[in-house]
mmCIF file of C-alpha atoms and ligand atoms in Angstrom:
data_model
loop_
_atom_site.group_PDB
_atom_site.id
_atom_site.type_symbol
_atom_site.label_atom_id
_atom_site.label_comp_id
_atom_site.label_asym_id
_atom_site.label_seq_id
_atom_site.Cartn_x
_atom_site.Cartn_y
_atom_site.Cartn_z
ATOM 1 C CA UNK A 1 20.122 19.785 -36.392
ATOM 2 C CA UNK A 2 17.253 19.215 -33.808
ATOM 3 C CA UNK A 3 17.681 21.414 -30.749
ATOM 4 C CA UNK A 4 17.935 18.923 -27.821
ATOM 5 C CA UNK A 5 14.807 19.652 -25.336
ATOM 6 C CA UNK A 6 14.566 19.521 -21.010
ATOM 7 C CA UNK A 7 11.957 17.755 -19.693
ATOM 8 C CA UNK A 8 11.247 18.405 -15.954
ATOM 9 C CA UNK A 9 10.297 14.970 -13.781
ATOM 10 C CA UNK A 10 8.412 15.836 -10.403
ATOM 11 C CA UNK A 11 8.314 12.307 -7.950
ATOM 12 C CA UNK A 12 11.541 11.683 -10.222
ATOM 13 C CA UNK A 13 12.732 9.756 -6.926
ATOM 14 C CA UNK A 14 10.191 7.296 -7.642
ATOM 15 C CA UNK A 15 8.896 3.961 -9.480
ATOM 16 C CA UNK A 16 7.369 6.392 -11.881
ATOM 17 C CA UNK A 17 10.358 8.878 -12.040
ATOM 18 C CA UNK A 18 12.852 6.198 -12.867
ATOM 19 C CA UNK A 19 11.671 4.528 -15.239
ATOM 20 C CA UNK A 20 10.422 7.911 -17.017
ATOM 21 C CA UNK A 21 14.063 9.634 -16.608
ATOM 22 C CA UNK A 22 16.477 6.511 -18.175
ATOM 23 C CA UNK A 23 13.624 6.271 -21.285
ATOM 24 C CA UNK A 24 14.048 10.189 -22.125
ATOM 25 C CA UNK A 25 17.961 9.919 -21.615
ATOM 26 C CA UNK A 26 17.564 7.298 -24.604
ATOM 27 C CA UNK A 27 15.996 9.978 -26.710
ATOM 28 C CA UNK A 28 18.783 12.332 -26.017
ATOM 29 C CA UNK A 29 16.433 14.880 -23.762
ATOM 30 C CA UNK A 30 18.163 17.173 -20.798
ATOM 31 C CA UNK A 31 16.373 15.164 -18.147
ATOM 32 C CA UNK A 32 16.150 17.707 -14.211
ATOM 33 C CA UNK A 33 14.283 15.312 -11.909
ATOM 34 C CA UNK A 34 12.445 16.877 -9.214
ATOM 35 C CA UNK A 35 12.856 14.898 -5.820
ATOM 36 C CA UNK A 36 11.994 16.951 -2.107
ATOM 37 C CA UNK A 37 14.614 17.061 0.413
ATOM 38 C CA UNK A 38 15.544 14.573 2.908
ATOM 39 C CA UNK A 39 17.619 14.598 5.576
ATOM 40 C CA UNK A 40 19.684 11.303 2.777
ATOM 41 C CA UNK A 41 19.298 11.055 -0.685
ATOM 42 C CA UNK A 42 16.736 8.781 -2.005
ATOM 43 C CA UNK A 43 18.402 7.325 -5.450
ATOM 44 C CA UNK A 44 17.934 3.634 -4.884
ATOM 45 C CA UNK A 45 16.216 3.393 -8.363
ATOM 46 C CA UNK A 46 17.392 5.738 -10.710
ATOM 47 C CA UNK A 47 20.924 4.388 -9.709
ATOM 48 C CA UNK A 48 19.558 0.282 -10.069
ATOM 49 C CA UNK A 49 18.773 2.280 -13.938
ATOM 50 C CA UNK A 50 21.811 3.105 -13.977
ATOM 51 C CA UNK A 51 20.322 7.059 -14.712
ATOM 52 C CA UNK A 52 21.500 8.728 -11.549
ATOM 53 C CA UNK A 53 25.035 10.711 -13.192
ATOM 54 C CA UNK A 54 22.893 11.749 -15.890
ATOM 55 C CA UNK A 55 19.673 13.684 -14.187
ATOM 56 C CA UNK A 56 20.439 16.683 -12.817
ATOM 57 C CA UNK A 57 19.291 16.912 -9.579
ATOM 58 C CA UNK A 58 17.044 19.566 -8.406
ATOM 59 C CA UNK A 59 14.511 20.136 -4.468
ATOM 60 C CA UNK A 60 10.524 20.739 -4.667
ATOM 61 C CA UNK A 61 8.352 20.500 -1.747
ATOM 62 C CA UNK A 62 4.764 19.977 -4.040
ATOM 63 C CA UNK A 63 3.172 21.698 -1.570
ATOM 64 C CA UNK A 64 5.310 24.615 -1.936
ATOM 65 C CA UNK A 65 4.062 26.747 -4.696
ATOM 66 C CA UNK A 66 7.566 29.420 -4.317
ATOM 67 C CA UNK A 67 9.386 26.817 -4.571
ATOM 68 C CA UNK A 68 7.901 25.117 -7.401
ATOM 69 C CA UNK A 69 7.800 28.617 -9.618
ATOM 70 C CA UNK A 70 11.599 29.001 -9.044
ATOM 71 C CA UNK A 71 12.148 25.220 -9.996
ATOM 72 C CA UNK A 72 10.275 25.946 -13.198
ATOM 73 C CA UNK A 73 11.717 29.392 -13.960
ATOM 74 C CA UNK A 74 15.328 28.257 -13.732
ATOM 75 C CA UNK A 75 14.728 24.924 -15.913
ATOM 76 C CA UNK A 76 13.209 26.619 -18.657
ATOM 77 C CA UNK A 77 11.017 23.218 -19.231
ATOM 78 C CA UNK A 78 10.233 22.090 -22.413
ATOM 79 C CA UNK A 79 7.891 18.949 -21.224
ATOM 80 C CA UNK A 80 6.369 18.615 -17.671
ATOM 81 C CA UNK A 81 5.852 14.945 -16.181
ATOM 82 C CA UNK A 82 4.318 15.537 -13.317
ATOM 83 C CA UNK A 83 4.842 12.194 -10.772
ATOM 84 C CA UNK A 84 5.146 14.167 -7.615
ATOM 85 C CA UNK A 85 2.888 13.356 -3.948
ATOM 86 C CA UNK A 86 1.601 10.900 -1.876
ATOM 87 C CA UNK A 87 1.013 8.091 -4.038
ATOM 88 C CA UNK A 88 -0.558 5.249 -2.054
ATOM 89 C CA UNK A 89 -4.076 4.719 -1.463
ATOM 90 C CA UNK A 90 -3.360 2.865 1.500
ATOM 91 C CA UNK A 91 -1.574 5.713 2.424
ATOM 92 C CA UNK A 92 -4.162 8.428 2.136
ATOM 93 C CA UNK A 93 -5.963 7.099 4.613
ATOM 94 C CA UNK A 94 -3.756 7.967 7.580
ATOM 95 C CA UNK A 95 -3.594 11.175 6.141
ATOM 96 C CA UNK A 96 -5.402 12.463 3.275
ATOM 97 C CA UNK A 97 -4.811 16.084 3.832
ATOM 98 C CA UNK A 98 -1.269 15.479 2.800
ATOM 99 C CA UNK A 99 -2.377 14.005 0.002
ATOM 100 C CA UNK A 100 -4.563 15.771 -0.938
ATOM 101 C CA UNK A 101 -1.999 19.349 -0.625
ATOM 102 C CA UNK A 102 0.399 16.444 -2.768
ATOM 103 C CA UNK A 103 -1.133 14.578 -5.141
ATOM 104 C CA UNK A 104 -4.298 17.393 -5.369
ATOM 105 C CA UNK A 105 -3.751 21.019 -4.714
ATOM 106 C CA UNK A 106 -0.007 20.021 -5.738
ATOM 107 C CA UNK A 107 -0.475 19.247 -9.741
ATOM 108 C CA UNK A 108 -2.887 22.932 -10.017
ATOM 109 C CA UNK A 109 0.241 24.233 -8.591
ATOM 110 C CA UNK A 110 2.157 22.778 -11.055
ATOM 111 C CA UNK A 111 -0.325 24.535 -13.654
ATOM 112 C CA UNK A 112 -0.808 27.581 -12.463
ATOM 113 C CA UNK A 113 3.307 28.330 -12.336
ATOM 114 C CA UNK A 114 2.410 26.725 -15.845
ATOM 115 C CA UNK A 115 0.697 29.392 -17.219
ATOM 116 C CA UNK A 116 2.918 33.072 -16.195
ATOM 117 C CA UNK A 117 5.674 31.580 -16.428
ATOM 118 C CA UNK A 118 6.242 28.526 -19.296
ATOM 119 C CA UNK A 119 2.593 28.318 -21.852
ATOM 120 C CA UNK A 120 3.843 26.509 -23.942
ATOM 121 C CA UNK A 121 5.404 23.475 -22.422
ATOM 122 C CA UNK A 122 3.278 20.013 -22.104
ATOM 123 C CA UNK A 123 2.537 18.898 -18.745
ATOM 124 C CA UNK A 124 1.614 14.995 -18.592
ATOM 125 C CA UNK A 125 -0.789 14.731 -15.188
ATOM 126 C CA UNK A 126 0.290 10.270 -14.068
ATOM 127 C CA UNK A 127 -3.950 10.682 -13.176
ATOM 128 C CA UNK A 128 -5.705 7.878 -11.319
ATOM 129 C CA UNK A 129 -7.445 4.596 -12.687
ATOM 130 C CA UNK A 130 -8.860 4.680 -8.392
ATOM 131 C CA UNK A 131 -11.155 8.306 -9.551
ATOM 132 C CA UNK A 132 -13.295 5.523 -10.628
ATOM 133 C CA UNK A 133 -14.229 3.156 -8.407
ATOM 134 C CA UNK A 134 -18.030 2.292 -7.208
ATOM 135 C CA UNK A 135 -20.044 0.175 -9.823
ATOM 136 C CA UNK A 136 -18.108 -0.284 -12.897
ATOM 137 C CA UNK A 137 -20.031 -1.314 -15.620
ATOM 138 C CA UNK A 138 -17.399 -3.388 -18.497
ATOM 139 C CA UNK A 139 -15.055 -1.634 -19.459
ATOM 140 C CA UNK A 140 -13.738 1.155 -18.158
ATOM 141 C CA UNK A 141 -12.283 3.977 -20.912
ATOM 142 C CA UNK A 142 -12.890 8.231 -21.061
ATOM 143 C CA UNK A 143 -16.221 8.755 -20.719
ATOM 144 C CA UNK A 144 -16.808 6.272 -16.910
ATOM 145 C CA UNK A 145 -18.234 8.265 -14.030
ATOM 146 C CA UNK A 146 -15.971 9.143 -11.988
ATOM 147 C CA UNK A 147 -16.312 7.371 -8.472
ATOM 148 C CA UNK A 148 -13.261 7.597 -5.580
ATOM 149 C CA UNK A 149 -13.064 5.342 -2.870
ATOM 150 C CA UNK A 150 -10.226 6.360 -1.161
ATOM 151 C CA UNK A 151 -9.117 10.488 -0.069
ATOM 152 C CA UNK A 152 -6.074 9.400 -2.895
ATOM 153 C CA UNK A 153 -8.833 9.438 -5.374
ATOM 154 C CA UNK A 154 -10.199 12.636 -4.101
ATOM 155 C CA UNK A 155 -7.754 14.265 -4.833
ATOM 156 C CA UNK A 156 -6.379 12.193 -8.392
ATOM 157 C CA UNK A 157 -9.310 13.304 -8.943
ATOM 158 C CA UNK A 158 -9.331 17.687 -8.151
ATOM 159 C CA UNK A 159 -6.450 17.467 -10.067
ATOM 160 C CA UNK A 160 -7.968 16.000 -13.790
ATOM 161 C CA UNK A 161 -9.995 18.447 -13.384
ATOM 162 C CA UNK A 162 -7.915 21.227 -12.830
ATOM 163 C CA UNK A 163 -5.268 19.681 -16.268
ATOM 164 C CA UNK A 164 -8.616 19.753 -17.991
ATOM 165 C CA UNK A 165 -10.174 22.814 -16.530
ATOM 166 C CA UNK A 166 -6.515 24.859 -17.059
ATOM 167 C CA UNK A 167 -6.548 23.526 -21.081
ATOM 168 C CA UNK A 168 -10.152 24.493 -21.739
ATOM 169 C CA UNK A 169 -9.270 28.277 -19.773
ATOM 170 C CA UNK A 170 -5.559 28.515 -21.020
ATOM 171 C CA UNK A 171 -5.548 26.727 -23.311
ATOM 172 C CA UNK A 172 -2.072 24.981 -22.032
ATOM 173 C CA UNK A 173 -1.166 21.511 -23.397
ATOM 174 C CA UNK A 174 -2.069 19.678 -20.614
ATOM 175 C CA UNK A 175 -2.866 15.958 -20.040
ATOM 176 C CA UNK A 176 -4.297 13.266 -18.063
ATOM 177 C CA UNK A 177 -2.646 9.744 -18.248
ATOM 178 C CA UNK A 178 -5.883 7.828 -16.407
ATOM 179 C CA UNK A 179 -3.139 4.826 -15.557
ATOM 180 C CA UNK A 180 -4.114 1.909 -13.708
ATOM 181 C CA UNK A 181 -1.565 -0.004 -11.247
ATOM 182 C CA UNK A 182 1.443 -0.678 -12.734
ATOM 183 C CA UNK A 183 4.537 -2.399 -11.050
ATOM 184 C CA UNK A 184 8.107 -3.313 -11.276
ATOM 185 C CA UNK A 185 10.733 -4.865 -9.252
ATOM 186 C CA UNK A 186 11.136 -0.573 -8.982
ATOM 187 C CA UNK A 187 7.434 -0.687 -7.016
ATOM 188 C CA UNK A 188 6.987 0.703 -3.255
ATOM 189 C CA UNK A 189 7.313 -2.309 -0.676
ATOM 190 C CA UNK A 190 4.177 -1.061 0.982
ATOM 191 C CA UNK A 191 2.912 -1.825 -2.112
ATOM 192 C CA UNK A 192 0.785 -4.979 -2.541
ATOM 193 C CA UNK A 193 2.922 -6.719 -5.175
ATOM 194 C CA UNK A 194 5.734 -6.443 -3.632
ATOM 195 C CA UNK A 195 4.785 -7.236 -0.046
ATOM 196 C CA UNK A 196 3.721 -10.533 -1.853
ATOM 197 C CA UNK A 197 6.035 -10.628 -4.011
ATOM 198 C CA UNK A 198 9.417 -10.045 -0.636
ATOM 199 C CA UNK A 199 8.048 -11.754 1.258
ATOM 200 C CA UNK A 200 7.287 -14.933 -0.620
ATOM 201 C CA UNK A 201 11.077 -13.983 -1.574
ATOM 202 C CA UNK A 202 11.796 -14.506 1.970
ATOM 203 C CA UNK A 203 10.009 -17.491 2.946
ATOM 204 C CA UNK A 204 11.652 -19.082 0.132
ATOM 205 C CA UNK A 205 15.143 -18.456 1.129
ATOM 206 C CA UNK A 206 14.287 -19.858 4.023
ATOM 207 C CA UNK A 207 12.459 -17.066 6.264
ATOM 208 C CA UNK A 208 9.551 -18.479 8.530
ATOM 209 C CA UNK A 209 7.180 -16.052 8.724
ATOM 210 C CA UNK A 210 3.127 -15.379 6.632
ATOM 211 C CA UNK A 211 2.216 -13.551 4.338
ATOM 212 C CA UNK A 212 -0.140 -11.204 5.527
ATOM 213 C CA UNK A 213 -3.422 -9.842 3.395
ATOM 214 C CA UNK A 214 -6.028 -8.085 3.026
ATOM 215 C CA UNK A 215 -8.900 -8.803 0.971
ATOM 216 C CA UNK A 216 -7.869 -11.452 -1.266
ATOM 217 C CA UNK A 217 -10.818 -11.552 -3.908
ATOM 218 C CA UNK A 218 -9.469 -7.842 -5.552
ATOM 219 C CA UNK A 219 -8.466 -6.839 -8.483
ATOM 220 C CA UNK A 220 -6.496 -4.595 -10.285
ATOM 221 C CA UNK A 221 -5.677 -4.096 -13.788
ATOM 222 C CA UNK A 222 -1.758 -4.543 -13.025
ATOM 223 C CA UNK A 223 0.435 -3.830 -16.060
ATOM 224 C CA UNK A 224 4.295 -3.389 -16.705
ATOM 225 C CA UNK A 225 6.598 0.498 -15.486
ATOM 226 C CA UNK A 226 8.923 0.195 -18.706
ATOM 227 C CA UNK A 227 5.768 0.684 -20.242
ATOM 228 C CA UNK A 228 3.107 3.657 -18.574
ATOM 229 C CA UNK A 229 6.037 5.785 -19.559
ATOM 230 C CA UNK A 230 6.534 5.374 -23.111
ATOM 231 C CA UNK A 231 2.537 6.573 -22.724
ATOM 232 C CA UNK A 232 3.463 9.072 -21.035
ATOM 233 C CA UNK A 233 6.038 10.707 -23.659
ATOM 234 C CA UNK A 234 3.925 9.980 -26.466
ATOM 235 C CA UNK A 235 0.762 11.882 -24.748
ATOM 236 C CA UNK A 236 3.248 14.802 -25.070
ATOM 237 C CA UNK A 237 4.104 14.511 -28.090
ATOM 238 C CA UNK A 238 0.354 14.507 -29.858
ATOM 239 C CA UNK A 239 -0.402 17.828 -31.329
ATOM 240 C CA UNK A 240 -3.094 18.695 -29.368
ATOM 241 C CA UNK A 241 -3.141 17.516 -25.473
ATOM 242 C CA UNK A 242 -6.698 15.013 -24.315
ATOM 243 C CA UNK A 243 -7.263 12.404 -21.254
ATOM 244 C CA UNK A 244 -6.129 8.721 -22.126
ATOM 245 C CA UNK A 245 -6.669 5.992 -19.631
ATOM 246 C CA UNK A 246 -3.477 3.192 -20.171
ATOM 247 C CA UNK A 247 -4.448 0.124 -18.894
ATOM 248 C CA UNK A 248 -3.211 -3.919 -19.791
ATOM 249 C CA UNK A 249 -7.154 -4.469 -20.437
ATOM 250 C CA UNK A 250 -6.847 -7.194 -17.851
ATOM 251 C CA UNK A 251 -8.206 -8.432 -14.014
ATOM 252 C CA UNK A 252 -6.669 -9.289 -11.394
ATOM 253 C CA UNK A 253 -6.719 -10.926 -8.086
ATOM 254 C CA UNK A 254 -4.143 -10.767 -5.931
ATOM 255 C CA UNK A 255 -5.726 -13.817 -4.718
ATOM 256 C CA UNK A 256 -4.326 -15.276 -8.386
ATOM 257 C CA UNK A 257 -1.411 -12.963 -7.901
ATOM 258 C CA UNK A 258 -0.395 -14.921 -5.214
ATOM 259 C CA UNK A 259 -0.726 -18.813 -6.931
ATOM 260 C CA UNK A 260 1.213 -17.261 -9.408
ATOM 261 C CA UNK A 261 4.359 -15.444 -7.719
ATOM 262 C CA UNK A 262 4.303 -18.792 -5.515
ATOM 263 C CA UNK A 263 5.359 -20.657 -8.337
ATOM 264 C CA UNK A 264 8.241 -18.762 -9.889
ATOM 265 C CA UNK A 265 9.801 -19.441 -6.802
ATOM 266 C CA UNK A 266 8.392 -23.168 -6.536
ATOM 267 C CA UNK A 267 5.693 -23.178 -4.160
ATOM 268 C CA UNK A 268 2.437 -24.871 -4.836
ATOM 269 C CA UNK A 269 -0.174 -22.772 -2.994
ATOM 270 C CA UNK A 270 -3.532 -23.423 -2.735
ATOM 271 C CA UNK A 271 -6.435 -21.888 -1.190
ATOM 272 C CA UNK A 272 -8.662 -23.278 1.775
ATOM 273 C CA UNK A 273 -12.067 -20.808 3.518
ATOM 274 C CA UNK A 274 -12.890 -17.392 1.938
ATOM 275 C CA UNK A 275 -12.770 -13.848 3.230
ATOM 276 C CA UNK A 276 -10.710 -13.748 6.821
ATOM 277 C CA UNK A 277 -10.768 -16.942 7.230
ATOM 278 C CA UNK A 278 -8.950 -17.291 4.576
ATOM 279 C CA UNK A 279 -5.147 -19.937 4.485
ATOM 280 C CA UNK A 280 -3.017 -20.237 1.741
ATOM 281 C CA UNK A 281 -1.407 -23.633 2.070
ATOM 282 C CA UNK A 282 2.071 -24.645 0.302
ATOM 283 C CA UNK A 283 0.848 -27.918 -1.456
ATOM 284 C CA UNK A 284 4.135 -29.381 -0.939
ATOM 285 C CA UNK A 285 5.528 -28.973 2.097
ATOM 286 C CA UNK A 286 1.794 -28.460 3.587
ATOM 287 C CA UNK A 287 2.956 -25.892 5.181
ATOM 288 C CA UNK A 288 0.764 -22.505 5.778
ATOM 289 C CA UNK A 289 2.071 -20.015 4.232
ATOM 290 C CA UNK A 290 -0.037 -17.373 3.594
ATOM 291 C CA UNK A 291 -3.179 -15.415 5.436
ATOM 292 C CA UNK A 292 -5.793 -12.894 5.822
ATOM 293 C CA UNK A 293 -6.002 -10.226 8.237
ATOM 294 C CA UNK A 294 -8.741 -7.137 8.496
ATOM 295 C CA UNK A 295 -6.244 -5.123 9.600
ATOM 296 C CA UNK A 296 -5.096 -4.979 5.807
ATOM 297 C CA UNK A 297 -8.356 -4.097 4.580
ATOM 298 C CA UNK A 298 -9.085 -0.640 3.953
ATOM 299 C CA UNK A 299 -12.833 1.775 4.880
ATOM 300 C CA UNK A 300 -13.796 1.630 0.281
ATOM 301 C CA UNK A 301 -12.784 0.076 -1.401
ATOM 302 C CA UNK A 302 -13.857 0.125 -5.594
ATOM 303 C CA UNK A 303 -14.970 -2.658 -7.399
ATOM 304 C CA UNK A 304 -12.459 -4.765 -9.503
ATOM 305 C CA UNK A 305 -11.789 -1.205 -11.737
ATOM 306 C CA UNK A 306 -10.620 -3.294 -15.459
ATOM 307 C CA UNK A 307 -9.987 -0.405 -18.377
ATOM 308 C CA UNK A 308 -9.607 0.461 -21.807
ATOM 309 C CA UNK A 309 -6.645 1.560 -24.177
ATOM 310 C CA UNK A 310 -8.054 1.329 -27.401
ATOM 311 C CA UNK A 311 -8.489 5.958 -27.938
ATOM 312 C CA UNK A 312 -4.472 5.414 -26.939
ATOM 313 C CA UNK A 313 -3.817 2.868 -29.200
ATOM 314 C CA UNK A 314 -5.922 4.417 -31.765
ATOM 315 C CA UNK A 315 -4.185 7.608 -31.700
ATOM 316 C CA UNK A 316 -0.317 6.825 -30.563
HETATM 317 P P1 NAP B 401 5.988 6.589 -6.133
HETATM 318 O O1 NAP B 401 7.018 5.392 -6.316
HETATM 319 O O2 NAP B 401 5.024 6.689 -4.775
HETATM 320 O O3 NAP B 401 6.861 8.108 -6.630
HETATM 321 C C1 NAP B 401 5.990 9.106 -5.840
HETATM 322 C C2 NAP B 401 6.802 10.227 -6.091
HETATM 323 O O4 NAP B 401 6.821 10.872 -5.293
HETATM 324 C C3 NAP B 401 8.704 9.912 -4.950
HETATM 325 O O5 NAP B 401 9.454 10.713 -5.819
HETATM 326 C C4 NAP B 401 8.120 10.933 -3.806
HETATM 327 O O6 NAP B 401 9.417 10.713 -3.517
HETATM 328 C C5 NAP B 401 7.122 12.106 -4.446
HETATM 329 N N1 NAP B 401 6.477 12.370 -3.966
HETATM 330 C C6 NAP B 401 5.621 12.350 -2.621
HETATM 331 N N2 NAP B 401 5.302 13.627 -1.834
HETATM 332 C C7 NAP B 401 6.414 15.199 -2.058
HETATM 333 C C8 NAP B 401 6.100 16.147 -2.399
HETATM 334 N N3 NAP B 401 5.332 16.189 -0.724
HETATM 335 N N4 NAP B 401 6.128 16.600 -3.128
HETATM 336 C C9 NAP B 401 7.789 16.492 -4.273
HETATM 337 N N5 NAP B 401 8.411 14.695 -4.334
HETATM 338 C C10 NAP B 401 6.631 14.023 -3.814
HETATM 339 O O7 NAP B 401 4.837 6.641 -7.139
HETATM 340 P P2 NAP B 401 4.713 6.507 -8.584
HETATM 341 O O8 NAP B 401 4.068 3.940 -8.084
HETATM 342 O O9 NAP B 401 6.574 6.453 -8.841
HETATM 343 O O10 NAP B 401 3.486 6.917 -9.431
HETATM 344 C C11 NAP B 401 4.276 8.004 -9.840
HETATM 345 C C12 NAP B 401 2.323 9.246 -9.961
HETATM 346 O O11 NAP B 401 1.757 8.049 -10.827
HETATM 347 C C13 NAP B 401 2.471 9.839 -8.652
HETATM 348 O O12 NAP B 401 1.735 10.299 -9.082
HETATM 349 C C14 NAP B 401 0.930 7.900 -8.620
HETATM 350 O O13 NAP B 401 0.143 8.607 -8.004
HETATM 351 C C15 NAP B 401 0.063 8.229 -10.535
HETATM 352 N N6 NAP B 401 -0.097 6.671 -10.302
HETATM 353 C C16 NAP B 401 0.691 5.511 -9.866
HETATM 354 C C17 NAP B 401 -0.172 4.344 -10.357
HETATM 355 C C18 NAP B 401 0.506 2.690 -9.937
HETATM 356 O O14 NAP B 401 0.291 2.262 -10.383
HETATM 357 N N7 NAP B 401 2.439 3.150 -9.866
HETATM 358 C C19 NAP B 401 -1.270 4.098 -11.302
HETATM 359 C C20 NAP B 401 -1.670 5.334 -11.299
HETATM 360 C C21 NAP B 401 -1.385 6.583 -10.440
HETATM 361 P P3 NAP B 401 10.367 10.275 -2.459
HETATM 362 O O15 NAP B 401 10.714 9.209 -2.952
HETATM 363 O O16 NAP B 401 10.398 11.241 -1.259
HETATM 364 O O17 NAP B 401 8.673 9.638 -1.239
#
């Protein structure tokens, strides 16, 4: 019988951490989840998927090289999934250095610890489509130029190149999953998809608030987080480490997302006006439900991004 594998997941309390924990437990892994220490335990996502009692929880801060090193020494992982770090593009404009420390330098710390202590382990890095960004022509594949448009994208680009460099320099099995946006009911409330669905749900239950959004024409390639964690696992099962786009291949605007989410709750939203003057009206009641505020515009935005995941489809 094959020996049980050990997986170490950083960012286990996040959206992807929860889905990945569930997937790996189903595959009979020993799953060690690393979470940053807080005054209260942050386990609702793991609890929502019914896996909180089956994952071994340990503490780790991506800013702290000593704790990363100690953890790898204690856990002896076969596979490391690096999902931990400041993950919000919007927040990265307010906390650029913290984002760089956790989502950029944190990855290099992990690679360095792996190089010294566990060079036989395999590493998945949660890279991001936000490292592309400007003037993409058509669908984006692995050979596309980089031009991040946020401190988050800049930090993720540092992490991306760190993975490539450690693979080339030290022959580590380290892979980047260049993931486009992926969502789920476990997505953090600060992300636009959850803001739309929760606010519309509150309105549907009698709430009197309006849904306040930024640029309605922002478009993203949105997928389901449960599918993306499977791609993470598949990447680490390949004989050779490599980098792969993970994407749905379709792009949709925030405006389209609002219309569809509202329709699922029995509302029929139509938009009038453009830019900051745009308003979303429920045709059934005549009530204005959506307005646009400059406060939710970002200092700089990527162009609409859509990914080409054919390399992963062919390989896996
Ligand atoms: P998420 O829900 O925000 O989870 C991020 C995780 O990182 C949380 O567990 C968080 O802990 C942890 N974390 C934050 N700062 C940390 C620190 N200093 N030390 C240790 N852990 C820390 O994000 P997600 O959607 O699951 O995404 C997982 C990874 O994929 C992230 O690296 C993200 O940047 C990347 N990614 C996501 C997408 C997407 O669309 N979801 C797309 C491309 C790439 P707390 O629970 O304590 O906050």
